[in-house]
Coordinates of C-alpha atoms in Angstrom, one line a residue:
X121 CA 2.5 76.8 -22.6
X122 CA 2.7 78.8 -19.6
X123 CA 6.6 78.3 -17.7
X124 CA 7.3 80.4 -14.4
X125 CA 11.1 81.4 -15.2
X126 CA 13.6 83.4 -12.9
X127 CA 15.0 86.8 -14.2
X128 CA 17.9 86.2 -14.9
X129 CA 16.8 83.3 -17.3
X130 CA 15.2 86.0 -19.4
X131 CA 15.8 86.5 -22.8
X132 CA 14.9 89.0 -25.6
X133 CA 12.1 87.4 -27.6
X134 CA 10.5 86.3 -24.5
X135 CA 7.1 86.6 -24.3
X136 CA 6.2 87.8 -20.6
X137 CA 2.3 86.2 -19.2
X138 CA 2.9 87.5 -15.8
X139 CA 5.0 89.7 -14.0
X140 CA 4.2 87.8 -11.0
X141 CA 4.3 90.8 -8.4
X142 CA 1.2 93.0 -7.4
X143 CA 0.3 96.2 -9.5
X144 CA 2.0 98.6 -7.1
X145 CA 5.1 96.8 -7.1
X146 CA 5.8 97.4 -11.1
X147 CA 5.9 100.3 -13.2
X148 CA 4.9 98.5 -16.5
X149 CA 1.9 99.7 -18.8
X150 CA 0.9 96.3 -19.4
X151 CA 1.3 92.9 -17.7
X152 CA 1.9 90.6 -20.7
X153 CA 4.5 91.7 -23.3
X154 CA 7.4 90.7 -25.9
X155 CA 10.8 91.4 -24.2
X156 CA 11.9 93.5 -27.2
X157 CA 15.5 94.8 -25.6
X158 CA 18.0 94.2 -22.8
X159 CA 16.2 97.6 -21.3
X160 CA 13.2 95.6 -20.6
X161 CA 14.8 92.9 -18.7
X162 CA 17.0 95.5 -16.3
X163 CA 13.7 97.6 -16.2
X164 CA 12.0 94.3 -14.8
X165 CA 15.1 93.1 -12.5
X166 CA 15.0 97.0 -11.1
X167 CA 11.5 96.6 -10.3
X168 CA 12.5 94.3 -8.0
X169 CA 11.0 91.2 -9.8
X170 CA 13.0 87.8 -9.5
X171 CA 10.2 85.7 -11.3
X172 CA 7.9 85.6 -14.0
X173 CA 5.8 83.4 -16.5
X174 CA 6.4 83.4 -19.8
X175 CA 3.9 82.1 -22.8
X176 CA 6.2 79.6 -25.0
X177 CA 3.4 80.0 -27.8
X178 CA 4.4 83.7 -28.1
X179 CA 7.9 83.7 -27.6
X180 CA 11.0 82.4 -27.0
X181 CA 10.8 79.0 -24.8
X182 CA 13.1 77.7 -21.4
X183 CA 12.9 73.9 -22.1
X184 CA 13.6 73.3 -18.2
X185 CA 11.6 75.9 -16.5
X186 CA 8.4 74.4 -14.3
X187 CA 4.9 75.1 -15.8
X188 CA 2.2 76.9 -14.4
X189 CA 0.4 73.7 -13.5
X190 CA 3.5 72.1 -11.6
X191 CA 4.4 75.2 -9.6
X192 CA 0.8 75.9 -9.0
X193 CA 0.6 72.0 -7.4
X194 CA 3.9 72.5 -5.6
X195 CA 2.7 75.5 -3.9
X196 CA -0.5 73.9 -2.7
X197 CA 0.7 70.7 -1.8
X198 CA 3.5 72.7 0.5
X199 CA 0.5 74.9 1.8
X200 CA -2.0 72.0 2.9
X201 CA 1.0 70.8 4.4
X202 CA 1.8 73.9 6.8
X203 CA -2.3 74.2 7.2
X204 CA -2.3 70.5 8.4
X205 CA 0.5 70.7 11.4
X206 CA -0.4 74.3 12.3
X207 CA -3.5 75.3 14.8
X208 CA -5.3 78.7 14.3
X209 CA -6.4 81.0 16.5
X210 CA -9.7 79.4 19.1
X211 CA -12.9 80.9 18.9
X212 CA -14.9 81.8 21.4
X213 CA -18.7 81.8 19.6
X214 CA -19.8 79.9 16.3
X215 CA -19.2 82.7 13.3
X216 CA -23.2 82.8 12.9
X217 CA -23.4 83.7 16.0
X218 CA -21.2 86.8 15.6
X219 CA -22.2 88.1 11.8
X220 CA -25.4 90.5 12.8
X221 CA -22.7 92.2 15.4
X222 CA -20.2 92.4 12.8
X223 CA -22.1 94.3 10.3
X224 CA -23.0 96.8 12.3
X225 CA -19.3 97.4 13.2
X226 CA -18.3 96.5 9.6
X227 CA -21.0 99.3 8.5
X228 CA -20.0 101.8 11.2
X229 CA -16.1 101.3 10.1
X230 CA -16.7 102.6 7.0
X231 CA -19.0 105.7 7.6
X232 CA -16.0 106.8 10.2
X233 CA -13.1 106.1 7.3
X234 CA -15.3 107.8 4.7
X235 CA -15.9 111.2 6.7
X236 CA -12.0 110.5 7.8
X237 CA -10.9 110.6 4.6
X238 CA -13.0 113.5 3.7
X239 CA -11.8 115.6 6.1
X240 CA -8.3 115.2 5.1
X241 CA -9.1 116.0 1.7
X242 CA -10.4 119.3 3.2
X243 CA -7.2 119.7 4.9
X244 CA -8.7 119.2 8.3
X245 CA -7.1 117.3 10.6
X246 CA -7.6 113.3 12.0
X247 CA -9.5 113.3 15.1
X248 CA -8.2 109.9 16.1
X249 CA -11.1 109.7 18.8
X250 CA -13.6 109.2 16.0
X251 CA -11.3 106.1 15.4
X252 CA -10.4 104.2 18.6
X253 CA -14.0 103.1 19.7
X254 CA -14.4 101.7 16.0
X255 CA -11.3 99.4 16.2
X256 CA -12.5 98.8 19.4
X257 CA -15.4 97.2 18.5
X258 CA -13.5 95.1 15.9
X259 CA -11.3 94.0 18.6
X260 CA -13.9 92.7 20.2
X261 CA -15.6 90.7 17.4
X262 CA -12.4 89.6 16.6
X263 CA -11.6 88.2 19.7
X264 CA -15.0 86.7 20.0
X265 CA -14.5 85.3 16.2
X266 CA -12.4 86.7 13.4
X267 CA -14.2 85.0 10.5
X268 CA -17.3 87.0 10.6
X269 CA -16.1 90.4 10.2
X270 CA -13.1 89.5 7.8
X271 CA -15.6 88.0 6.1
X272 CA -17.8 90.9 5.8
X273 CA -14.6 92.8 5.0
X274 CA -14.4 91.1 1.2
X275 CA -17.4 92.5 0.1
X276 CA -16.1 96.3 -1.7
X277 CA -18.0 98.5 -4.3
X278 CA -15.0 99.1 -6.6
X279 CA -16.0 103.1 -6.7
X280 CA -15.2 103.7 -2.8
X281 CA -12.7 100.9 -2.5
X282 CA -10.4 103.3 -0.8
X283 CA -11.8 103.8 2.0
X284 CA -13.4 100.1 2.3
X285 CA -9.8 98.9 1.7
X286 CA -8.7 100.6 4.5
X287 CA -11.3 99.4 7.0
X288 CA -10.3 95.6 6.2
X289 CA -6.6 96.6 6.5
X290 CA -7.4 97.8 9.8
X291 CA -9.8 94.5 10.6
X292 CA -7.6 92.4 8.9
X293 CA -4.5 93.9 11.6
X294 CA -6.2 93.4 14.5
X295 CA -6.8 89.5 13.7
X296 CA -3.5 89.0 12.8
X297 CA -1.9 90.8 15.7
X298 CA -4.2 88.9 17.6
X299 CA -2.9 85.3 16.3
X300 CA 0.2 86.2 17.1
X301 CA -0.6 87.0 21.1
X302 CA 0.4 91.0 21.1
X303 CA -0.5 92.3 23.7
X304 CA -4.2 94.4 23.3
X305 CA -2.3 97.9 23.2
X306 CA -0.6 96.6 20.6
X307 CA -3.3 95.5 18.7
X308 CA -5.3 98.3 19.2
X309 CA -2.6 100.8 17.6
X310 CA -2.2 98.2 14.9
X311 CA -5.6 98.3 14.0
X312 CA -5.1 102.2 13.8
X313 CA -2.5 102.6 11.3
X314 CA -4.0 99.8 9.3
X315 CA -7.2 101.5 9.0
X316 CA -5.5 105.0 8.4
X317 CA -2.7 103.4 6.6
X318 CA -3.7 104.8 3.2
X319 CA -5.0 108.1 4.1
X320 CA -1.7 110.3 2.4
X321 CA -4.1 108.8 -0.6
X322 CA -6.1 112.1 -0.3
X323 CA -3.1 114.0 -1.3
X324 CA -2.9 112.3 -4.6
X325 CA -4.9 113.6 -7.7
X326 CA -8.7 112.1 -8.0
X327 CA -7.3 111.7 -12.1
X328 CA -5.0 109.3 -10.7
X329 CA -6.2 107.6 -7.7
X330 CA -9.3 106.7 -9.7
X331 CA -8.1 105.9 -13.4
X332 CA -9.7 103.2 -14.2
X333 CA -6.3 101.8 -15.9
X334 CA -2.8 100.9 -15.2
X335 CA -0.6 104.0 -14.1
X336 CA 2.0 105.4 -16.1
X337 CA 5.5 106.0 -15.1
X338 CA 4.9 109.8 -14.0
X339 CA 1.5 108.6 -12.6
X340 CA 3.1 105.8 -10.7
X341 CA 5.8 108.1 -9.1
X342 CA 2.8 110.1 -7.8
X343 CA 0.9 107.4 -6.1
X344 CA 4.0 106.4 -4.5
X345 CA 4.2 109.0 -2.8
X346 CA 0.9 108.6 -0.7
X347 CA 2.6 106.8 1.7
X348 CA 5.2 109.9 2.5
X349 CA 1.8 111.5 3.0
X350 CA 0.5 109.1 5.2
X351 CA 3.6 109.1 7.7
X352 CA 3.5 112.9 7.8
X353 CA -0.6 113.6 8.2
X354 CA -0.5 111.0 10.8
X355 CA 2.9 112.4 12.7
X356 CA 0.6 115.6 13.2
X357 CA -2.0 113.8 14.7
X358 CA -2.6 114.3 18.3
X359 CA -2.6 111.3 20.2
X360 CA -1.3 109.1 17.6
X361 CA 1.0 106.5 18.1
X362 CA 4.3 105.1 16.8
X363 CA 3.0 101.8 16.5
X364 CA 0.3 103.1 13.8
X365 CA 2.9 105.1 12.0
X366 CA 5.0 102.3 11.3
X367 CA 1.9 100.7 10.0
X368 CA 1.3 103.5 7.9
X369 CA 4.9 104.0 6.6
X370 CA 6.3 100.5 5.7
X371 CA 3.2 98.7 4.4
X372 CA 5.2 99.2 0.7
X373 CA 8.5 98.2 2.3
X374 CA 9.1 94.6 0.8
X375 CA 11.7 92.2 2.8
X376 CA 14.2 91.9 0.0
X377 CA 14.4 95.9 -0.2
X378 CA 12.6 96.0 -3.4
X379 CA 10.1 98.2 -1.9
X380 CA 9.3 101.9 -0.7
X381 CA 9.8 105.1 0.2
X382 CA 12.7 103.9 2.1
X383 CA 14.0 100.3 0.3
X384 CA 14.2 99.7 3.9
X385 CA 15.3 95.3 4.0
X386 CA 14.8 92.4 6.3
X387 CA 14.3 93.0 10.0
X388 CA 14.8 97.0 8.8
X389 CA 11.5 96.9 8.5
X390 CA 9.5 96.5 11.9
X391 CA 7.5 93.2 12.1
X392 CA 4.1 95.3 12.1
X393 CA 5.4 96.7 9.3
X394 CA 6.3 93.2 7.6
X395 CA 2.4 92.6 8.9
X396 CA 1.0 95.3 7.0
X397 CA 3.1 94.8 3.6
X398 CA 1.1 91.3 3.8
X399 CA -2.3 92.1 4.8
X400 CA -2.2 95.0 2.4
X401 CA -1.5 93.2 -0.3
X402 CA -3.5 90.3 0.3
X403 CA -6.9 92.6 0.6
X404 CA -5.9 94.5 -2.7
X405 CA -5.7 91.1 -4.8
X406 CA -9.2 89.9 -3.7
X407 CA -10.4 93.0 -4.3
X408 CA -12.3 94.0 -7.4
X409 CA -11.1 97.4 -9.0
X410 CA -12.0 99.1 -12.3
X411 CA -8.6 98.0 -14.0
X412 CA -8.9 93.9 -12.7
X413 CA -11.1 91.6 -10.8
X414 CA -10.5 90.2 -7.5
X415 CA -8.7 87.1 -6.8
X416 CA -10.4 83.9 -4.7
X417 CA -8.9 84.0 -0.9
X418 CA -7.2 81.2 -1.7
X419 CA -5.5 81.6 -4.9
X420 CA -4.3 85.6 -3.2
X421 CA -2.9 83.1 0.0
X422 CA -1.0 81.0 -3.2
X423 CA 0.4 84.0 -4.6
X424 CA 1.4 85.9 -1.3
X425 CA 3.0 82.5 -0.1
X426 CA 4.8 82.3 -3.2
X427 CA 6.3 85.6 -3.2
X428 CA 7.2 84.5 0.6
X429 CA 11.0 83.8 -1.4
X430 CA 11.5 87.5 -1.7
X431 CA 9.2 89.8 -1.1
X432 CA 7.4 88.8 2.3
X433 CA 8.5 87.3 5.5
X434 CA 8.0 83.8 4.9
X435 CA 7.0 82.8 8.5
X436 CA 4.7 86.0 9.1
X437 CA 3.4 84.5 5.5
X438 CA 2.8 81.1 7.1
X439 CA 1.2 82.7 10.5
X440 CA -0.7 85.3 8.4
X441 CA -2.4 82.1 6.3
X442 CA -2.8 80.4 9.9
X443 CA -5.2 83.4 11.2
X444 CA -7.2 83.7 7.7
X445 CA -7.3 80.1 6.7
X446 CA -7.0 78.1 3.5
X447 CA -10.5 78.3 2.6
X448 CA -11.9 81.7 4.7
X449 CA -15.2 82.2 5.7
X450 CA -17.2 83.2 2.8
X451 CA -15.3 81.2 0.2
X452 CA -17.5 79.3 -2.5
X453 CA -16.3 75.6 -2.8
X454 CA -16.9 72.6 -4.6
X455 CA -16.9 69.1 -2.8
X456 CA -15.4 65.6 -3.8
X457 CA -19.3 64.6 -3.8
X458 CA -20.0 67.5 -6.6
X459 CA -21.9 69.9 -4.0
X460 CA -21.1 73.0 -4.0
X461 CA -21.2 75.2 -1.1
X462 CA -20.1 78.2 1.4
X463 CA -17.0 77.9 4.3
X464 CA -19.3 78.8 7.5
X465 CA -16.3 78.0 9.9
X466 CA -12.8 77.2 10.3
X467 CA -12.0 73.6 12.4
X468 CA -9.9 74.4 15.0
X469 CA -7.6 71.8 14.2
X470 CA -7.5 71.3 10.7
X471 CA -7.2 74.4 8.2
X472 CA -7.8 72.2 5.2
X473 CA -11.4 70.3 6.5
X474 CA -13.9 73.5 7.9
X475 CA -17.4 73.8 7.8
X476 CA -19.5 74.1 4.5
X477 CA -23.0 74.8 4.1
X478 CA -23.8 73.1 1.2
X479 CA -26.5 74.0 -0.9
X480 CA -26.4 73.0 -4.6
X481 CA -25.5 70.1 -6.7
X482 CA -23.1 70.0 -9.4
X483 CA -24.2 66.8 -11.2
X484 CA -28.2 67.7 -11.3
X485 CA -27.3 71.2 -11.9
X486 CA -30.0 72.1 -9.0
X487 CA -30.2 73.8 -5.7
X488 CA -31.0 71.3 -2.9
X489 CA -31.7 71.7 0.7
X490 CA -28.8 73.9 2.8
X491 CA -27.2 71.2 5.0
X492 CA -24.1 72.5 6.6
X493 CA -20.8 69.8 6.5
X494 CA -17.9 69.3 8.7
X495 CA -15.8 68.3 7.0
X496 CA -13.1 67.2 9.4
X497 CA -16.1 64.9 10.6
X498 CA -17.7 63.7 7.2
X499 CA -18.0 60.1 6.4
X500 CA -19.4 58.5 3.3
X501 CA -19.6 55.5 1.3
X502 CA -16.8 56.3 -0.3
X503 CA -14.9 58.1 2.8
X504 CA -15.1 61.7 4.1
X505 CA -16.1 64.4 1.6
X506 CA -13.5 67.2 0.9
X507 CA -12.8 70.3 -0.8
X508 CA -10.9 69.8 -4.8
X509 CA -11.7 73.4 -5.8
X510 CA -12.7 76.9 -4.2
X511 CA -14.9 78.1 -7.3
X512 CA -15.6 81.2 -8.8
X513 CA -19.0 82.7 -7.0
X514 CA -19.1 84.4 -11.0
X515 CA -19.3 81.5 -12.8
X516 CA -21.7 80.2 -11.2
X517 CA -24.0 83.3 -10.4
X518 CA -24.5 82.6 -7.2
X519 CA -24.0 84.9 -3.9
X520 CA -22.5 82.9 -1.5
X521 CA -22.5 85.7 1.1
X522 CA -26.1 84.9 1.4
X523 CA -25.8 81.9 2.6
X524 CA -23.9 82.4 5.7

């Protein structure tokens, strides 16, 4: 049985599941291990780690502690409650409307990041103005509707993840700037150092920055130290501006001081910066690397909101999960009825009920007609439709990109 357990309930014997952080917050070889000495439970409680799941059919057991099940249901129930008094951010055209727009932008982005990034490899230096129309442009779409290009934004090629991860972080910025009313300036330099924010990453060894493994200890020092790099290659920028180099310099920070270069805590670190720890950390666990595979929207939202005790800002969490939505654009879901299909659209006024386009049937096991279903609106025999799972698009071999 799977039990999430605080740290200081840990015992030698222990069998850890889950260190329940992201990878770049831990400096462990593997993520499931016997705690086989008191050094492995200070090396876990210096890593800033205050929870983790432990497998009671492998080790030692905590007859009290909640199991994965109950804190999983705790955590949803608490965010379908937030999602159902909060209102997100109004759009001004239907997302279908807005996707051919958005991937030209989305395509353009990353051509810019990737000769960005290139250059600084070469030592040259940032010409900012090959950035500023680009976010721009994503402003724009944003404003005009955010789904479409964040959307667009989940779909990487784990071999230039890099610099596709930095165009979402930058996408990803300017929508949740945007949800929070800054002012345009402000999310216009936001968008910058998000889309530049890991670009010290070109100072760290292609052997490491591409392993197709977990780091080791001397190889996780290293990549640490990209975002050092980042601060200082974009403090010799011409034209750029403090706004994007706090972006860029505390997007590792972490709110209980666990994080780095700094350990900078609380309201040390500037709210942009508190943005950018969240958004960074959100695109890396739905994104698919060599070493794991991507989480679902929804289950990263789960885990970001329940490391919202320590390591987040808990209402920047709750306003972040506001401007993406429980179920984004793009996600594949399966309906009360046993139709499976794609989020097309957010309701304005409830987080929990969007728009599906559904397009197959669970219980015949067949594809039937595309019919899209709001379902804030839905009314059946039985009562309006809803969502009980976001699926895996894996499982069930199906694209549901196409479909939008």
């Amino acid at each position: 049985m799977i039990k999430c357990i605080d740290v200081s309930d840990l015992k030698v014997g222990m069998y850890i599941h889950d260190l329940n952080c992201d990878w770049m917050s831990h400096p462990f070889l593997l993520k499931r291990f016997l705690v086989k000495d008191e050094a492995a439970i200070r090396k876990i409680a210096d890593a800033g780690i205050h929870e983790v799941y432990i497998d009671t059919g492998k080790g030692l057991d905590l007859p009290h502690a909640p199991t994965i099940s109950e804190v999983k249901h705790k955590l949803e129930q608490e965010i379908i409650d937030l999602a159902s008094r909060e209102v997100p951010t109004e759009r001004r055209v239907d997302a279908a409307a807005e996707y051919g727009r958005a991937q030209l932008i989305h395509n353009e982005a990353n051509l810019i990041v990737r000769s960005i990034l290139q250059d600084v490899r070469l030592g040259k230096q940032v010409q900012l103005e090959m950035v500023e129309p680009s976010i721009e442009k994503m402003t724009s779409s944003i404003l005009r509707n955010g789904g479409a290009l964040l959307s667009l934004c989940r779909i990487k090629d784990k071999d230039n993840y890099t610099f596709q991860h930095s165009v979402s972080v930058g996408a990803l910025m300017v929508s949740f700037c945007n949800a929070m009313n800054m002012s345009r300036e402000v999310i216009h330099h936001a968008g910058i150092g998000g889309m530049l924010h890991d670009i010290g990453k070109m100072k760290v060894p292609d052997s490491i920055l591409n392993k197709p493994g977990k780091l080791t200890e001397q190889e996780f020092a290293v990549m640490k130290c990209h975002v050092v790099e980042s601060k200082q290659i974009l403090l010799s920028t011409q034209g750029i501006s403090d706004t994007a180099v706090k972006v860029a310099a505390q997007h590792h920070e972490r709110h209980d001081g666990s994080g780095y270069p700094e350990g900078l805590k609380g309201e040390e670190i500037s709210q942009l910066g508190q943005m950018a720890a969240i958004v960074d950390v959100y695109d890396a666990l739905t994104s698919d690397r060599c070493y794991h595979k991507g989480m679902s929207p929804t289950d990263a939202l789960r885990k970001i909101f329940e490391w919202s005790k320590f390591h987040f800002n808990p209402v920047l969490v709750q306003a972040f999960m506001r401007c993406i939505g429980i179920y984004p654009i793009g996600t594949l879901v399966r309906l009360e009825s046993g139709k499976l299909g794609v989020v097309i659209e957010q309701n304005d006024n409830n987080l929990v009920s969007p728009k599906v386009k559904v397009f197959f049937s669970t219980k015949s096991n067949t594809y039937i007609p595309p019919e899209v279903v709001d379902l804030s609106r839905s009314m059946g025999a039985g009562g309006a439709d809803k969502i009980v799972s976001h699926e895996s698009p894996a499982k069930w071999r199906i694209d549901p990109m196409r479909f939008l």
